[in-house]
Tab-separated table of C-alpha atoms and ligand atoms in Angstrom:
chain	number	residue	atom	x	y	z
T	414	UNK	CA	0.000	0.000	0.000
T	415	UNK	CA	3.171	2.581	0.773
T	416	UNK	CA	3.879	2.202	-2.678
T	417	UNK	CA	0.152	2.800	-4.140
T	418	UNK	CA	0.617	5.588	-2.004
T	419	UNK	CA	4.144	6.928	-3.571
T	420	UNK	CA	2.063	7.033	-6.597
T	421	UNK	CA	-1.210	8.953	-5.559
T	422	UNK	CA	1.137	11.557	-4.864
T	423	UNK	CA	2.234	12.330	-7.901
T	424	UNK	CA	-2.060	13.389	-8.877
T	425	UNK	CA	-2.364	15.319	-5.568
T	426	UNK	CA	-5.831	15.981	-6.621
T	427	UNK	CA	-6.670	12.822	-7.629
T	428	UNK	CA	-4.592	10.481	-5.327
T	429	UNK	CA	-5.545	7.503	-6.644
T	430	UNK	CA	-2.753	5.788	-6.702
T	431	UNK	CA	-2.204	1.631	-7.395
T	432	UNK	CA	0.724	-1.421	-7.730
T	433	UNK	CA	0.174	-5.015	-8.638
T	434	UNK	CA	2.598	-7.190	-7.689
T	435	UNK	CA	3.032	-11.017	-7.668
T	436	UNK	CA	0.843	-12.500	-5.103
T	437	UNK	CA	3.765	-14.822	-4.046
T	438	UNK	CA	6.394	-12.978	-3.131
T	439	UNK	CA	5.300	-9.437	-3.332
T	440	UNK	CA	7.421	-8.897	-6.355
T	441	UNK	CA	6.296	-5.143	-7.723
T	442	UNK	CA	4.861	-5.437	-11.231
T	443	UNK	CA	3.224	-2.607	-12.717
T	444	UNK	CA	2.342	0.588	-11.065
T	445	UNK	CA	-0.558	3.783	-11.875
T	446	UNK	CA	-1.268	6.850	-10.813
T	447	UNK	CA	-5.114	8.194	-11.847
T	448	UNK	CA	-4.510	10.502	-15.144
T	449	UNK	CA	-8.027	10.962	-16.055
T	450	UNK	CA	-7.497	14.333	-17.132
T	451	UNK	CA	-6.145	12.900	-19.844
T	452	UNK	CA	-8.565	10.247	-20.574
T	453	UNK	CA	-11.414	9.405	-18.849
T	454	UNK	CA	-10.520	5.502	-18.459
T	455	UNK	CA	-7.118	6.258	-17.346
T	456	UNK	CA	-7.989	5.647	-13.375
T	457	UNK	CA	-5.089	4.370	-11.292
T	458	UNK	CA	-6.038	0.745	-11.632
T	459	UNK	CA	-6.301	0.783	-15.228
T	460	UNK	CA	-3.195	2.404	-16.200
T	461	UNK	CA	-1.410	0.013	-13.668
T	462	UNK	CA	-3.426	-2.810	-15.523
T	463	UNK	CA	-2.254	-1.344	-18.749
T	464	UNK	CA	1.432	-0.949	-17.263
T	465	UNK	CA	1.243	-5.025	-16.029
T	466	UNK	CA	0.131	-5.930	-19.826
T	467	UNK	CA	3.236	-3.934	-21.349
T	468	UNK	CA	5.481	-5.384	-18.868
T	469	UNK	CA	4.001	-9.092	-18.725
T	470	UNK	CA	1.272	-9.841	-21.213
T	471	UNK	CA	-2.171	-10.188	-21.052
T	472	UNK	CA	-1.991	-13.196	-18.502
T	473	UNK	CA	-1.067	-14.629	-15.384
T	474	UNK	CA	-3.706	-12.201	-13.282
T	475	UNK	CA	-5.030	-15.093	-11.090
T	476	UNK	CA	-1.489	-14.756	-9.487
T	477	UNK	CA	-1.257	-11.402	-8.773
T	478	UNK	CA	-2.642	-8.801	-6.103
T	479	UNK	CA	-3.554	-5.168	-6.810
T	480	UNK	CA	-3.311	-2.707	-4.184
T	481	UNK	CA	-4.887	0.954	-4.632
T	482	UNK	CA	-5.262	4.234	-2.048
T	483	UNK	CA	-9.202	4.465	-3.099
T	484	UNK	CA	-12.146	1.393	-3.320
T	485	UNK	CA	-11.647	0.423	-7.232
T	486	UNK	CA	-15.080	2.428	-8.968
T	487	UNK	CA	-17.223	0.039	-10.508
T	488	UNK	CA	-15.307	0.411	-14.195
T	489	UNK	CA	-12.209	-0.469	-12.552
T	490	UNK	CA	-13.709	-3.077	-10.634
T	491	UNK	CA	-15.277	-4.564	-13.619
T	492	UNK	CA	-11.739	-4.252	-15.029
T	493	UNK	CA	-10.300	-6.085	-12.600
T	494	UNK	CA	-13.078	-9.374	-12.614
T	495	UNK	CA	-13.061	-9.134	-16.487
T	496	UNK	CA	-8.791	-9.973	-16.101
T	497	UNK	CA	-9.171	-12.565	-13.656
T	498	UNK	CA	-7.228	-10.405	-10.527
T	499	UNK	CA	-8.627	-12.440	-7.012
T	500	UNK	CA	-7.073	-10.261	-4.171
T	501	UNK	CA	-7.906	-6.536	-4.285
T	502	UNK	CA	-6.783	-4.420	-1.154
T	503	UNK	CA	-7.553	-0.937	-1.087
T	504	UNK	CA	-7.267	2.234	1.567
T	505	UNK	CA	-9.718	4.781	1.354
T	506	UNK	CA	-13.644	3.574	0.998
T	507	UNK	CA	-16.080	5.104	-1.488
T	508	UNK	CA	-18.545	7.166	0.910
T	509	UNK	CA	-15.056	8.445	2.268
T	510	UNK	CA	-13.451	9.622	-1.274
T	511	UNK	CA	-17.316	11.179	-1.823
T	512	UNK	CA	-16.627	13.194	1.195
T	513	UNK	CA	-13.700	14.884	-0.545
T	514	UNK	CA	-15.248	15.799	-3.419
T	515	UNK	CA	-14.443	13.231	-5.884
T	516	UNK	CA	-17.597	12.182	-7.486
T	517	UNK	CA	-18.411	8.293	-7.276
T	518	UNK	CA	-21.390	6.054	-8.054
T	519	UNK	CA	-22.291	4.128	-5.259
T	520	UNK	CA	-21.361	0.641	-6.028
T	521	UNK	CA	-18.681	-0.842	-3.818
T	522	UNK	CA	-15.968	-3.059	-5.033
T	523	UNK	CA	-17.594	-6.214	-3.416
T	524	UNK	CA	-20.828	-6.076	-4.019
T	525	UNK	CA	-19.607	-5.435	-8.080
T	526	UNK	CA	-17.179	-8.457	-7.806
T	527	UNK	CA	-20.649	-10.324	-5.864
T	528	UNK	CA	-21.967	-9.783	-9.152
T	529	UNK	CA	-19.976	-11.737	-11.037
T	530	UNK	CA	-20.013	-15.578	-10.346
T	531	UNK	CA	-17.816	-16.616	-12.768
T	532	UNK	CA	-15.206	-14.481	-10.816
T	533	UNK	CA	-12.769	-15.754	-8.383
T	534	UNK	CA	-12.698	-14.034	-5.146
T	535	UNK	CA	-9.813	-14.369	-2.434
T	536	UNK	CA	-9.338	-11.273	-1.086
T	537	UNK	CA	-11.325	-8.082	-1.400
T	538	UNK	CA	-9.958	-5.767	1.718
T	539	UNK	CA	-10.699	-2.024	2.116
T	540	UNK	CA	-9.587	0.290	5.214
T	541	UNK	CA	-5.856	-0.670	4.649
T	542	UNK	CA	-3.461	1.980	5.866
T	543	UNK	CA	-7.161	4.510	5.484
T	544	UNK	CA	-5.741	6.590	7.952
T	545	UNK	CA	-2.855	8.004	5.484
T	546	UNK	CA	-4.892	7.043	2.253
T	547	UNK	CA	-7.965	9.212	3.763
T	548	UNK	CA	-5.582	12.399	4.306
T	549	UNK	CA	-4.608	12.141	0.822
T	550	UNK	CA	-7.747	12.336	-0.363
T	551	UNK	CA	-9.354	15.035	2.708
T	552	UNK	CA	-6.617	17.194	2.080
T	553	UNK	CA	-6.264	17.156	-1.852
T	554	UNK	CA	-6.441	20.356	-3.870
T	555	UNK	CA	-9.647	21.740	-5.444
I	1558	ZN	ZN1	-11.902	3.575	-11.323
C-alpha cells in the first residue's frame, strides 16, 4: 500500500494511486497513478493494468494482487473481474473519497465483484493503511 501511495502523490488531486505485484512474493509489477485528465478511463487501476500488460502480457492475473489508495469504482472493478485479478486491497472507501469531493457512483468493489459468479474471489480488503490514504484524499487540492 506505501507504494500505491508513492504514486497517488504524484495526482495530488486525484490520489488515486495503485501497484500489482506477484501474489507470491510481493514482487512489484506494474504501477498507476489516476490521469483521467487525460482520458477518462485512465484511473489508477487501469493504467497500472495497462502498465502489467506492457510489462508481462495479457496473462497470469489469477497470481497477482492489486493494491490501490481508493475502493476500485465500478469500471475499474469490472476491469479487474473481467482480467481474472482475485485479491484486491484498497485504503480509502467510497462514501469516504465522496466526502472529498471526488464524485463516485455508489457501487462498492464487493458487491460489483458479488456480481460476477464466474469471478474468483480471495481477497477483497478495504480500510488498509485509510488513515494516510484518507488524508490524501481530505486534504487534496480543489
Ligand atoms: Zn476507477
Amino acid at each position: 500500500m506505501r507504494l500505491a501511495i508513492g504514486e497517488a502523490v504524484r495526482n495530488p488531486a486525484f490520489p488515486f494511486g495503485a501497484v500489482i505485484v506477484r501474489t507470491a512474493d510481493g514482487a512489484v509489477l506494474a504501477r498507476g497513478v489516476n490521469t483521467g485528465a487525460q482520458h477518462p478511463l485512465w484511473h489508477g487501476e487501469v493504467v497500472a493494468m495497462n502498465d502489467y500488460v506492457a510489462r508481462h502480457g495479457n496473462r497470469g492475473w489469477e497470481a497477482v494482487t492489486l493494491y490501490t489508495t481508493g475502493e476500485p469504482c465500478p469500471m475499474c472493478m469490472g476491469a479487474l473481474v473481467w482480467a481474472g485479478v482475485r485479491r484486491v486491497v484498497w485504503g480509502t472507501s467510497i462514501a469516504a473519497i465522496r466526502d472529498s469531493g471526488i464524485d463516485q457512483i455508489t457501487l462498492g468493489a464487493a458487491e460489483l465483484a458479488a456480481r460476477a459468479p464466474f469471478h474468483r474471489v480471495d481477497l477483497l480488503l478495504g480500510g488498509v493503511l485509510a488513515h494516510e490514504t484518507d488524508a490524501l484524499f481530505a486534504g487534496r487540492p480543489r
